[in-house]
């Protein structure tokens, strides 16, 4: 035991610490080593959820939960085991700043409109015919589309197609919770009626690099729907050149009016790992939630191998070494969300590249996902 430790352990110090507690006072000498680590020590752990597990549980939830029986949405969220029961509010989010869930809506159902101070984004996994009505505009969704729901705007969902529809939700719930800025309000009626033409923002911003001259002032991302084929066209263009050694061919969804991330607190990326891609390891302050849109491969996170395939979700916590490898005969596509804009705005963003072993980690274990 070092000199410092014997100081903390001494009877005199322990008694003093206990004694001042009754006055709601705490000893900084004990708190500093706990609070101020040398580098990030996130409580969130690397983790992976298999799609078959989430899918089965959502299909079971079809009967247990219907919008008519109350509740807001049929969504199952991804609870990081490192955060479960450790956050003050108990339920455990996906990373320390973000919450991710998978939502299922059935044909004919509606999810009631509401608004809140958390901002949201969605990535469509499968199905078509459902819409999200945001601020009076119905935005119809198709596989691979990305949508934003800026904070404070009324939003609900409906489904006019014939098949179940699944999408990923990501919100900055834990971050907003920690600031004490949570507000939530249900819409007075069940669902807001359209006040705008369907898909109007997609029509107005369909060119991608041009905008209506009446929309010159930067504001919330005006594009309610970032269509899969447009995003893929850009990735295909990038694919003529060398990939980034860490992220392959990656694009970020932006607000075309100001060039910032489409959601102010949550970065969203789509990345293609071409067949045979064998990435190098790096780590960064922002934590990332990945969803496998297509393909098969694995990601090594802090020496542990996480095998993934279509539909799976996995988490790379803050400051964790990670590298991606695509093993499928076709390209892999990963959609991801992260708190990069929060870190950048707070001046906390750092990145480091693994300098040893040609940038590859040594694999010391393999993750065993829980299956149902
Ligand atoms: C929310 O508004 C949605 O709009 C999904 O679909 C999940 C989780 C917590 C709070 C609000 C949605 C949510 C949510």
mmCIF file of C-alpha atoms and ligand atoms in Angstrom:
data_model
loop_
_atom_site.group_PDB
_atom_site.id
_atom_site.type_symbol
_atom_site.label_atom_id
_atom_site.label_comp_id
_atom_site.label_asym_id
_atom_site.label_seq_id
_atom_site.Cartn_x
_atom_site.Cartn_y
_atom_site.Cartn_z
ATOM 1 C CA UNK A 1 0.000 0.000 0.000
ATOM 2 C CA UNK A 2 1.406 3.393 -1.017
ATOM 3 C CA UNK A 3 1.755 6.379 1.219
ATOM 4 C CA UNK A 4 -1.360 7.975 -0.309
ATOM 5 C CA UNK A 5 -3.503 4.952 0.367
ATOM 6 C CA UNK A 6 -2.449 4.737 3.976
ATOM 7 C CA UNK A 7 -3.474 8.383 4.296
ATOM 8 C CA UNK A 8 -6.988 7.590 2.975
ATOM 9 C CA UNK A 9 -7.217 4.523 5.194
ATOM 10 C CA UNK A 10 -6.057 6.184 8.397
ATOM 11 C CA UNK A 11 -8.551 5.997 11.226
ATOM 12 C CA UNK A 12 -8.341 9.715 11.829
ATOM 13 C CA UNK A 13 -9.250 10.572 8.193
ATOM 14 C CA UNK A 14 -12.021 7.973 8.023
ATOM 15 C CA UNK A 15 -13.620 9.290 11.184
ATOM 16 C CA UNK A 16 -13.405 12.865 9.985
ATOM 17 C CA UNK A 17 -15.002 11.902 6.633
ATOM 18 C CA UNK A 18 -17.880 10.224 8.438
ATOM 19 C CA UNK A 19 -18.282 13.074 10.871
ATOM 20 C CA UNK A 20 -18.709 15.825 8.251
ATOM 21 C CA UNK A 21 -21.271 13.760 6.309
ATOM 22 C CA UNK A 22 -24.002 14.767 8.785
ATOM 23 C CA UNK A 23 -23.569 18.373 7.626
ATOM 24 C CA UNK A 24 -23.911 17.270 3.975
ATOM 25 C CA UNK A 25 -20.236 17.966 3.440
ATOM 26 C CA UNK A 26 -17.805 15.710 1.600
ATOM 27 C CA UNK A 27 -14.004 15.348 1.705
ATOM 28 C CA UNK A 28 -12.353 16.291 -1.584
ATOM 29 C CA UNK A 29 -9.256 14.299 -0.643
ATOM 30 C CA UNK A 30 -11.208 11.094 -1.126
ATOM 31 C CA UNK A 31 -13.221 12.253 -4.114
ATOM 32 C CA UNK A 32 -10.425 13.353 -6.425
ATOM 33 C CA UNK A 33 -8.965 9.940 -7.320
ATOM 34 C CA UNK A 34 -12.481 8.615 -8.030
ATOM 35 C CA UNK A 35 -13.645 11.562 -10.082
ATOM 36 C CA UNK A 36 -10.482 12.541 -11.897
ATOM 37 C CA UNK A 37 -8.999 9.581 -13.663
ATOM 38 C CA UNK A 38 -6.006 9.949 -15.892
ATOM 39 C CA UNK A 39 -8.105 9.189 -18.964
ATOM 40 C CA UNK A 40 -11.754 8.309 -19.692
ATOM 41 C CA UNK A 41 -13.056 5.337 -17.706
ATOM 42 C CA UNK A 42 -16.583 4.996 -19.027
ATOM 43 C CA UNK A 43 -19.022 2.857 -17.085
ATOM 44 C CA UNK A 44 -20.589 1.828 -20.393
ATOM 45 C CA UNK A 45 -18.959 -1.401 -21.608
ATOM 46 C CA UNK A 46 -18.385 -2.773 -25.103
ATOM 47 C CA UNK A 47 -21.459 -4.852 -25.934
ATOM 48 C CA UNK A 48 -23.382 -6.444 -28.817
ATOM 49 C CA UNK A 49 -27.067 -7.294 -29.268
ATOM 50 C CA UNK A 50 -28.003 -9.853 -31.945
ATOM 51 C CA UNK A 51 -30.841 -8.863 -34.243
ATOM 52 C CA UNK A 52 -32.575 -12.219 -33.791
ATOM 53 C CA UNK A 53 -32.950 -11.511 -30.063
ATOM 54 C CA UNK A 54 -34.306 -7.994 -30.530
ATOM 55 C CA UNK A 55 -36.577 -9.168 -33.378
ATOM 56 C CA UNK A 56 -38.066 -12.039 -31.335
ATOM 57 C CA UNK A 57 -38.752 -9.804 -28.353
ATOM 58 C CA UNK A 58 -40.342 -7.088 -30.485
ATOM 59 C CA UNK A 59 -42.579 -9.673 -32.170
ATOM 60 C CA UNK A 60 -43.625 -10.943 -28.721
ATOM 61 C CA UNK A 61 -44.295 -7.328 -27.724
ATOM 62 C CA UNK A 62 -46.834 -7.073 -30.564
ATOM 63 C CA UNK A 63 -49.407 -8.717 -28.298
ATOM 64 C CA UNK A 64 -48.280 -7.328 -24.976
ATOM 65 C CA UNK A 65 -48.189 -3.766 -26.137
ATOM 66 C CA UNK A 66 -50.572 -2.073 -28.543
ATOM 67 C CA UNK A 67 -50.899 1.689 -28.850
ATOM 68 C CA UNK A 68 -54.530 1.357 -27.685
ATOM 69 C CA UNK A 69 -53.374 -0.111 -24.395
ATOM 70 C CA UNK A 70 -51.457 3.054 -23.586
ATOM 71 C CA UNK A 71 -47.796 3.828 -23.693
ATOM 72 C CA UNK A 72 -46.157 5.898 -26.332
ATOM 73 C CA UNK A 73 -44.211 3.612 -28.639
ATOM 74 C CA UNK A 74 -43.486 -0.082 -29.139
ATOM 75 C CA UNK A 75 -39.747 0.326 -28.781
ATOM 76 C CA UNK A 76 -37.210 -1.855 -26.988
ATOM 77 C CA UNK A 77 -34.102 -0.043 -25.912
ATOM 78 C CA UNK A 78 -30.528 -1.233 -25.730
ATOM 79 C CA UNK A 79 -29.443 -1.308 -22.088
ATOM 80 C CA UNK A 80 -25.724 -1.198 -21.640
ATOM 81 C CA UNK A 81 -24.919 -3.731 -18.868
ATOM 82 C CA UNK A 82 -22.257 -1.380 -17.517
ATOM 83 C CA UNK A 83 -24.847 1.356 -16.989
ATOM 84 C CA UNK A 84 -27.776 -0.746 -15.799
ATOM 85 C CA UNK A 85 -28.667 0.264 -12.230
ATOM 86 C CA UNK A 86 -25.733 2.649 -12.095
ATOM 87 C CA UNK A 87 -27.211 5.768 -13.594
ATOM 88 C CA UNK A 88 -29.164 7.818 -11.086
ATOM 89 C CA UNK A 89 -32.407 7.168 -12.973
ATOM 90 C CA UNK A 90 -31.819 3.436 -12.912
ATOM 91 C CA UNK A 91 -32.822 2.193 -16.308
ATOM 92 C CA UNK A 92 -29.466 2.108 -18.066
ATOM 93 C CA UNK A 93 -28.956 3.747 -21.429
ATOM 94 C CA UNK A 94 -26.859 2.573 -24.363
ATOM 95 C CA UNK A 95 -23.931 4.924 -23.869
ATOM 96 C CA UNK A 96 -23.462 7.558 -21.183
ATOM 97 C CA UNK A 97 -24.969 10.278 -23.356
ATOM 98 C CA UNK A 98 -27.203 8.407 -25.815
ATOM 99 C CA UNK A 99 -30.157 6.071 -25.826
ATOM 100 C CA UNK A 100 -30.886 3.737 -28.741
ATOM 101 C CA UNK A 101 -33.932 1.578 -29.337
ATOM 102 C CA UNK A 102 -35.590 -0.445 -32.050
ATOM 103 C CA UNK A 103 -39.194 0.453 -32.763
ATOM 104 C CA UNK A 104 -41.858 -1.728 -34.395
ATOM 105 C CA UNK A 105 -45.036 -0.326 -35.873
ATOM 106 C CA UNK A 106 -47.697 -2.580 -37.392
ATOM 107 C CA UNK A 107 -49.923 -1.776 -40.367
ATOM 108 C CA UNK A 108 -52.814 0.464 -39.319
ATOM 109 C CA UNK A 109 -51.252 1.510 -36.000
ATOM 110 C CA UNK A 110 -50.519 5.045 -34.904
ATOM 111 C CA UNK A 111 -48.043 6.151 -32.263
ATOM 112 C CA UNK A 112 -49.371 9.329 -30.592
ATOM 113 C CA UNK A 113 -47.795 12.723 -31.182
ATOM 114 C CA UNK A 114 -45.755 14.341 -28.437
ATOM 115 C CA UNK A 115 -42.819 16.708 -28.081
ATOM 116 C CA UNK A 116 -39.791 16.846 -25.839
ATOM 117 C CA UNK A 117 -36.495 18.606 -25.290
ATOM 118 C CA UNK A 118 -34.494 15.562 -26.376
ATOM 119 C CA UNK A 119 -33.714 15.433 -30.062
ATOM 120 C CA UNK A 120 -34.168 12.222 -31.985
ATOM 121 C CA UNK A 121 -33.078 10.547 -35.166
ATOM 122 C CA UNK A 122 -34.189 7.393 -36.915
ATOM 123 C CA UNK A 123 -32.658 4.921 -39.342
ATOM 124 C CA UNK A 124 -35.070 2.644 -41.197
ATOM 125 C CA UNK A 125 -34.153 -1.046 -40.924
ATOM 126 C CA UNK A 126 -36.890 -2.655 -42.972
ATOM 127 C CA UNK A 127 -40.385 -2.147 -44.335
ATOM 128 C CA UNK A 128 -42.156 0.715 -46.054
ATOM 129 C CA UNK A 129 -45.419 2.604 -45.867
ATOM 130 C CA UNK A 130 -44.994 4.050 -42.383
ATOM 131 C CA UNK A 131 -44.563 7.749 -41.858
ATOM 132 C CA UNK A 132 -43.374 9.999 -39.118
ATOM 133 C CA UNK A 133 -45.400 13.198 -38.852
ATOM 134 C CA UNK A 134 -42.995 15.914 -37.689
ATOM 135 C CA UNK A 135 -44.237 19.500 -37.257
ATOM 136 C CA UNK A 136 -47.254 18.801 -39.463
ATOM 137 C CA UNK A 137 -45.360 17.112 -42.286
ATOM 138 C CA UNK A 138 -45.755 13.399 -43.002
ATOM 139 C CA UNK A 139 -42.402 11.925 -43.971
ATOM 140 C CA UNK A 140 -42.790 8.490 -45.537
ATOM 141 C CA UNK A 141 -39.977 6.089 -44.730
ATOM 142 C CA UNK A 142 -38.202 3.415 -46.738
ATOM 143 C CA UNK A 143 -35.372 1.031 -45.906
ATOM 144 C CA UNK A 144 -32.037 2.799 -45.380
ATOM 145 C CA UNK A 145 -33.562 6.272 -44.924
ATOM 146 C CA UNK A 146 -32.334 8.563 -42.165
ATOM 147 C CA UNK A 147 -34.687 11.064 -40.487
ATOM 148 C CA UNK A 148 -34.278 13.730 -37.867
ATOM 149 C CA UNK A 149 -36.817 14.831 -35.290
ATOM 150 C CA UNK A 150 -35.434 18.113 -33.935
ATOM 151 C CA UNK A 151 -36.088 18.848 -30.262
ATOM 152 C CA UNK A 152 -39.312 20.618 -29.409
ATOM 153 C CA UNK A 153 -41.281 19.610 -32.500
ATOM 154 C CA UNK A 154 -44.504 17.587 -32.325
ATOM 155 C CA UNK A 155 -44.012 14.125 -33.754
ATOM 156 C CA UNK A 156 -45.981 10.909 -34.055
ATOM 157 C CA UNK A 157 -45.978 7.919 -36.362
ATOM 158 C CA UNK A 158 -48.484 6.024 -38.490
ATOM 159 C CA UNK A 159 -48.359 3.039 -40.798
ATOM 160 C CA UNK A 160 -50.266 2.773 -44.073
ATOM 161 C CA UNK A 161 -48.330 -0.211 -45.506
ATOM 162 C CA UNK A 162 -48.958 -3.956 -45.153
ATOM 163 C CA UNK A 163 -45.834 -5.281 -43.410
ATOM 164 C CA UNK A 164 -44.355 -4.688 -39.954
ATOM 165 C CA UNK A 165 -41.885 -1.846 -40.044
ATOM 166 C CA UNK A 166 -38.715 -1.567 -37.929
ATOM 167 C CA UNK A 167 -36.417 1.358 -37.341
ATOM 168 C CA UNK A 168 -33.661 2.450 -34.992
ATOM 169 C CA UNK A 169 -34.340 5.422 -32.702
ATOM 170 C CA UNK A 170 -31.519 7.369 -31.126
ATOM 171 C CA UNK A 171 -32.067 10.207 -28.645
ATOM 172 C CA UNK A 172 -29.808 12.260 -26.377
ATOM 173 C CA UNK A 173 -31.932 11.308 -23.333
ATOM 174 C CA UNK A 174 -29.153 10.651 -20.767
ATOM 175 C CA UNK A 175 -27.290 13.791 -21.784
ATOM 176 C CA UNK A 176 -30.369 16.008 -21.486
ATOM 177 C CA UNK A 177 -31.300 14.259 -18.235
ATOM 178 C CA UNK A 178 -27.914 15.093 -16.742
ATOM 179 C CA UNK A 179 -28.384 18.762 -17.580
ATOM 180 C CA UNK A 180 -31.764 18.891 -15.807
ATOM 181 C CA UNK A 181 -33.400 20.176 -18.981
ATOM 182 C CA UNK A 182 -36.007 17.462 -19.584
ATOM 183 C CA UNK A 183 -39.477 18.551 -20.719
ATOM 184 C CA UNK A 184 -42.094 16.224 -22.255
ATOM 185 C CA UNK A 185 -45.613 17.020 -23.431
ATOM 186 C CA UNK A 186 -48.251 14.835 -25.070
ATOM 187 C CA UNK A 187 -50.170 16.285 -28.004
ATOM 188 C CA UNK A 188 -53.716 17.297 -27.011
ATOM 189 C CA UNK A 189 -55.211 14.928 -29.583
ATOM 190 C CA UNK A 190 -54.003 11.476 -30.472
ATOM 191 C CA UNK A 191 -51.940 12.389 -33.503
ATOM 192 C CA UNK A 192 -51.239 15.703 -35.150
ATOM 193 C CA UNK A 193 -53.051 16.211 -38.458
ATOM 194 C CA UNK A 194 -50.924 17.138 -41.485
ATOM 195 C CA UNK A 195 -50.611 20.864 -42.091
ATOM 196 C CA UNK A 196 -47.963 20.589 -44.837
ATOM 197 C CA UNK A 197 -47.802 18.530 -48.030
ATOM 198 C CA UNK A 198 -46.351 15.027 -47.497
ATOM 199 C CA UNK A 199 -42.542 14.792 -47.850
ATOM 200 C CA UNK A 200 -42.335 18.548 -48.552
ATOM 201 C CA UNK A 201 -38.821 18.996 -47.159
ATOM 202 C CA UNK A 202 -37.525 16.123 -49.287
ATOM 203 C CA UNK A 203 -39.024 17.895 -52.293
ATOM 204 C CA UNK A 204 -37.500 21.249 -51.357
ATOM 205 C CA UNK A 205 -34.053 19.857 -50.549
ATOM 206 C CA UNK A 206 -33.998 16.996 -53.060
ATOM 207 C CA UNK A 207 -30.942 18.349 -54.874
ATOM 208 C CA UNK A 208 -28.782 17.942 -51.770
ATOM 209 C CA UNK A 209 -26.308 20.720 -52.598
ATOM 210 C CA UNK A 210 -28.822 23.439 -53.446
ATOM 211 C CA UNK A 211 -31.663 24.908 -51.393
ATOM 212 C CA UNK A 212 -34.685 27.114 -51.999
ATOM 213 C CA UNK A 213 -33.588 30.784 -51.955
ATOM 214 C CA UNK A 214 -36.228 31.506 -49.333
ATOM 215 C CA UNK A 215 -34.418 29.213 -46.843
ATOM 216 C CA UNK A 216 -31.145 31.115 -46.405
ATOM 217 C CA UNK A 217 -31.117 31.340 -42.597
ATOM 218 C CA UNK A 218 -29.570 28.308 -40.850
ATOM 219 C CA UNK A 219 -32.046 26.479 -38.671
ATOM 220 C CA UNK A 220 -32.900 22.919 -37.749
ATOM 221 C CA UNK A 221 -32.048 20.364 -40.406
ATOM 222 C CA UNK A 222 -34.676 21.108 -43.020
ATOM 223 C CA UNK A 223 -34.480 17.739 -44.656
ATOM 224 C CA UNK A 224 -36.903 15.477 -42.910
ATOM 225 C CA UNK A 225 -35.743 12.475 -44.830
ATOM 226 C CA UNK A 226 -32.266 11.650 -46.091
ATOM 227 C CA UNK A 227 -32.969 8.979 -48.699
ATOM 228 C CA UNK A 228 -30.893 5.803 -48.866
ATOM 229 C CA UNK A 229 -30.172 5.992 -52.614
ATOM 230 C CA UNK A 230 -28.748 9.529 -52.347
ATOM 231 C CA UNK A 231 -26.498 8.603 -49.423
ATOM 232 C CA UNK A 232 -25.350 5.504 -51.273
ATOM 233 C CA UNK A 233 -24.552 7.514 -54.417
ATOM 234 C CA UNK A 234 -22.130 9.648 -52.400
ATOM 235 C CA UNK A 235 -20.527 6.583 -50.819
ATOM 236 C CA UNK A 236 -20.152 5.015 -54.277
ATOM 237 C CA UNK A 237 -18.409 8.196 -55.452
ATOM 238 C CA UNK A 238 -15.994 8.019 -52.512
ATOM 239 C CA UNK A 239 -15.331 4.351 -53.244
ATOM 240 C CA UNK A 240 -13.299 5.260 -56.344
ATOM 241 C CA UNK A 241 -10.560 6.432 -53.962
ATOM 242 C CA UNK A 242 -8.614 4.828 -51.127
ATOM 243 C CA UNK A 243 -10.662 4.101 -48.005
ATOM 244 C CA UNK A 244 -9.941 5.716 -44.664
ATOM 245 C CA UNK A 245 -7.763 3.159 -42.815
ATOM 246 C CA UNK A 246 -10.018 3.304 -39.733
ATOM 247 C CA UNK A 247 -13.523 3.908 -41.061
ATOM 248 C CA UNK A 248 -13.581 2.766 -44.681
ATOM 249 C CA UNK A 249 -15.866 4.990 -46.770
ATOM 250 C CA UNK A 250 -17.818 7.033 -44.256
ATOM 251 C CA UNK A 251 -20.237 9.926 -44.663
ATOM 252 C CA UNK A 252 -21.897 12.072 -42.046
ATOM 253 C CA UNK A 253 -25.515 13.235 -42.249
ATOM 254 C CA UNK A 254 -25.516 17.035 -42.123
ATOM 255 C CA UNK A 255 -27.857 19.971 -41.870
ATOM 256 C CA UNK A 256 -27.432 21.440 -45.356
ATOM 257 C CA UNK A 257 -28.271 24.948 -44.112
ATOM 258 C CA UNK A 258 -25.271 25.248 -41.816
ATOM 259 C CA UNK A 259 -22.988 22.292 -42.548
ATOM 260 C CA UNK A 260 -23.267 21.010 -38.968
ATOM 261 C CA UNK A 261 -24.418 17.554 -37.947
ATOM 262 C CA UNK A 262 -28.078 16.948 -38.852
ATOM 263 C CA UNK A 263 -28.888 16.507 -35.179
ATOM 264 C CA UNK A 264 -27.025 19.100 -33.054
ATOM 265 C CA UNK A 265 -26.084 16.642 -30.290
ATOM 266 C CA UNK A 266 -25.822 13.353 -32.169
ATOM 267 C CA UNK A 267 -23.539 12.624 -35.112
ATOM 268 C CA UNK A 268 -24.905 10.033 -37.536
ATOM 269 C CA UNK A 269 -22.695 8.290 -40.083
ATOM 270 C CA UNK A 270 -23.119 5.707 -42.754
ATOM 271 C CA UNK A 271 -19.968 3.806 -43.580
ATOM 272 C CA UNK A 272 -19.157 1.197 -46.169
ATOM 273 C CA UNK A 273 -16.484 -1.360 -45.355
ATOM 274 C CA UNK A 274 -15.622 -2.865 -48.734
ATOM 275 C CA UNK A 275 -15.209 -6.637 -49.052
ATOM 276 C CA UNK A 276 -11.911 -7.610 -47.445
ATOM 277 C CA UNK A 277 -11.579 -4.327 -45.529
ATOM 278 C CA UNK A 278 -9.226 -4.872 -42.617
ATOM 279 C CA UNK A 279 -9.196 -1.675 -40.608
ATOM 280 C CA UNK A 280 -6.647 -0.234 -38.224
ATOM 281 C CA UNK A 281 -7.349 0.508 -34.582
ATOM 282 C CA UNK A 282 -7.947 3.913 -33.087
ATOM 283 C CA UNK A 283 -9.784 5.357 -30.104
ATOM 284 C CA UNK A 284 -11.584 8.613 -29.510
ATOM 285 C CA UNK A 285 -13.407 10.430 -26.767
ATOM 286 C CA UNK A 286 -16.837 10.040 -28.383
ATOM 287 C CA UNK A 287 -18.735 6.784 -27.797
ATOM 288 C CA UNK A 288 -20.411 5.112 -30.773
ATOM 289 C CA UNK A 289 -23.516 2.954 -31.263
ATOM 290 C CA UNK A 290 -23.294 0.874 -34.453
ATOM 291 C CA UNK A 291 -26.077 -0.803 -36.390
ATOM 292 C CA UNK A 292 -25.202 -3.333 -39.097
ATOM 293 C CA UNK A 293 -27.322 -2.440 -42.094
ATOM 294 C CA UNK A 294 -25.750 -5.029 -44.422
ATOM 295 C CA UNK A 295 -22.876 -7.501 -44.425
ATOM 296 C CA UNK A 296 -20.891 -9.613 -41.986
ATOM 297 C CA UNK A 297 -17.677 -8.943 -40.137
ATOM 298 C CA UNK A 298 -16.226 -8.244 -36.751
ATOM 299 C CA UNK A 299 -14.968 -5.375 -34.654
ATOM 300 C CA UNK A 300 -12.191 -5.756 -32.096
ATOM 301 C CA UNK A 301 -12.948 -3.580 -29.072
ATOM 302 C CA UNK A 302 -10.262 -3.357 -26.376
ATOM 303 C CA UNK A 303 -8.897 -6.748 -27.458
ATOM 304 C CA UNK A 304 -12.288 -8.509 -27.556
ATOM 305 C CA UNK A 305 -13.690 -9.740 -30.870
ATOM 306 C CA UNK A 306 -17.337 -8.876 -31.538
ATOM 307 C CA UNK A 307 -18.709 -10.817 -34.546
ATOM 308 C CA UNK A 308 -21.605 -9.066 -36.283
ATOM 309 C CA UNK A 309 -24.095 -9.611 -39.088
ATOM 310 C CA UNK A 310 -27.099 -7.822 -40.587
ATOM 311 C CA UNK A 311 -29.385 -6.198 -38.046
ATOM 312 C CA UNK A 312 -27.037 -6.398 -35.034
ATOM 313 C CA UNK A 313 -26.216 -3.458 -32.762
ATOM 314 C CA UNK A 314 -23.002 -2.868 -30.845
ATOM 315 C CA UNK A 315 -21.379 -0.217 -28.676
ATOM 316 C CA UNK A 316 -17.865 1.166 -28.700
ATOM 317 C CA UNK A 317 -17.582 3.102 -25.394
ATOM 318 C CA UNK A 318 -15.557 6.296 -24.963
ATOM 319 C CA UNK A 319 -11.829 5.931 -25.483
ATOM 320 C CA UNK A 320 -12.020 2.211 -26.403
ATOM 321 C CA UNK A 321 -9.607 0.874 -29.024
ATOM 322 C CA UNK A 322 -11.502 -0.512 -31.988
ATOM 323 C CA UNK A 323 -10.970 -1.722 -35.527
ATOM 324 C CA UNK A 324 -13.457 -3.065 -38.068
ATOM 325 C CA UNK A 325 -13.059 -6.010 -40.435
ATOM 326 C CA UNK A 326 -15.478 -6.985 -43.225
ATOM 327 C CA UNK A 327 -15.622 -10.735 -43.840
ATOM 328 C CA UNK A 328 -18.656 -10.980 -46.162
ATOM 329 C CA UNK A 329 -18.377 -11.495 -49.910
ATOM 330 C CA UNK A 330 -20.408 -8.287 -50.321
ATOM 331 C CA UNK A 331 -19.620 -4.865 -48.845
ATOM 332 C CA UNK A 332 -20.717 -4.166 -45.280
ATOM 333 C CA UNK A 333 -22.679 -1.023 -44.378
ATOM 334 C CA UNK A 334 -22.659 0.270 -40.809
ATOM 335 C CA UNK A 335 -24.950 3.038 -39.618
ATOM 336 C CA UNK A 336 -23.721 4.692 -36.434
ATOM 337 C CA UNK A 337 -24.591 7.420 -33.988
ATOM 338 C CA UNK A 338 -22.292 9.124 -31.528
ATOM 339 C CA UNK A 339 -21.890 12.049 -29.150
ATOM 340 C CA UNK A 340 -19.104 13.559 -31.273
ATOM 341 C CA UNK A 341 -20.841 16.986 -31.542
ATOM 342 C CA UNK A 342 -21.198 17.171 -27.745
ATOM 343 C CA UNK A 343 -17.522 16.322 -27.260
ATOM 344 C CA UNK A 344 -16.437 18.794 -29.920
ATOM 345 C CA UNK A 345 -18.585 21.607 -28.584
ATOM 346 C CA UNK A 346 -17.229 21.061 -25.072
ATOM 347 C CA UNK A 347 -13.656 20.935 -26.347
ATOM 348 C CA UNK A 348 -13.242 17.333 -25.148
ATOM 349 C CA UNK A 349 -12.664 15.515 -28.414
ATOM 350 C CA UNK A 350 -9.379 13.594 -28.717
ATOM 351 C CA UNK A 351 -8.313 10.798 -30.984
ATOM 352 C CA UNK A 352 -5.367 8.422 -30.889
ATOM 353 C CA UNK A 353 -4.161 5.838 -33.379
ATOM 354 C CA UNK A 354 -2.641 2.525 -32.363
ATOM 355 C CA UNK A 355 1.032 2.758 -33.263
ATOM 356 C CA UNK A 356 2.117 -0.813 -32.522
ATOM 357 C CA UNK A 357 1.660 -4.061 -34.468
ATOM 358 C CA UNK A 358 0.799 -2.254 -37.745
ATOM 359 C CA UNK A 359 -2.238 -0.687 -36.046
ATOM 360 C CA UNK A 360 -3.875 -4.017 -35.167
ATOM 361 C CA UNK A 361 -4.895 -5.052 -31.668
ATOM 362 C CA UNK A 362 -4.097 -8.426 -30.249
ATOM 363 C CA UNK A 363 -7.345 -10.413 -29.942
ATOM 364 C CA UNK A 364 -7.483 -11.839 -26.422
ATOM 365 C CA UNK A 365 -11.126 -12.944 -26.178
ATOM 366 C CA UNK A 366 -14.314 -13.319 -28.161
ATOM 367 C CA UNK A 367 -17.683 -11.917 -27.082
ATOM 368 C CA UNK A 368 -20.546 -14.414 -26.613
ATOM 369 C CA UNK A 369 -23.849 -12.707 -27.346
ATOM 370 C CA UNK A 370 -26.960 -13.693 -25.391
ATOM 371 C CA UNK A 371 -29.409 -15.491 -27.692
ATOM 372 C CA UNK A 372 -33.057 -16.347 -27.027
HETATM 373 C C1 LIG B 1 -39.709 8.979 -28.639
HETATM 374 O O1 LIG B 1 -40.297 10.159 -28.799
HETATM 375 C C2 LIG B 1 -39.673 8.059 -29.675
HETATM 376 O O2 LIG B 1 -40.804 9.488 -31.156
HETATM 377 C C3 LIG B 1 -39.039 6.860 -29.512
HETATM 378 O O3 LIG B 1 -40.542 7.457 -31.756
HETATM 379 C C4 LIG B 1 -38.439 6.539 -28.321
HETATM 380 C C5 LIG B 1 -37.929 7.116 -26.031
HETATM 381 C C6 LIG B 1 -38.010 7.948 -24.964
HETATM 382 C C7 LIG B 1 -38.628 9.174 -25.103
HETATM 383 C C8 LIG B 1 -39.185 9.540 -26.306
HETATM 384 C C9 LIG B 1 -40.382 8.363 -30.956
HETATM 385 C C10 LIG B 1 -38.491 7.444 -27.251
HETATM 386 C C11 LIG B 1 -39.127 8.665 -27.398
#
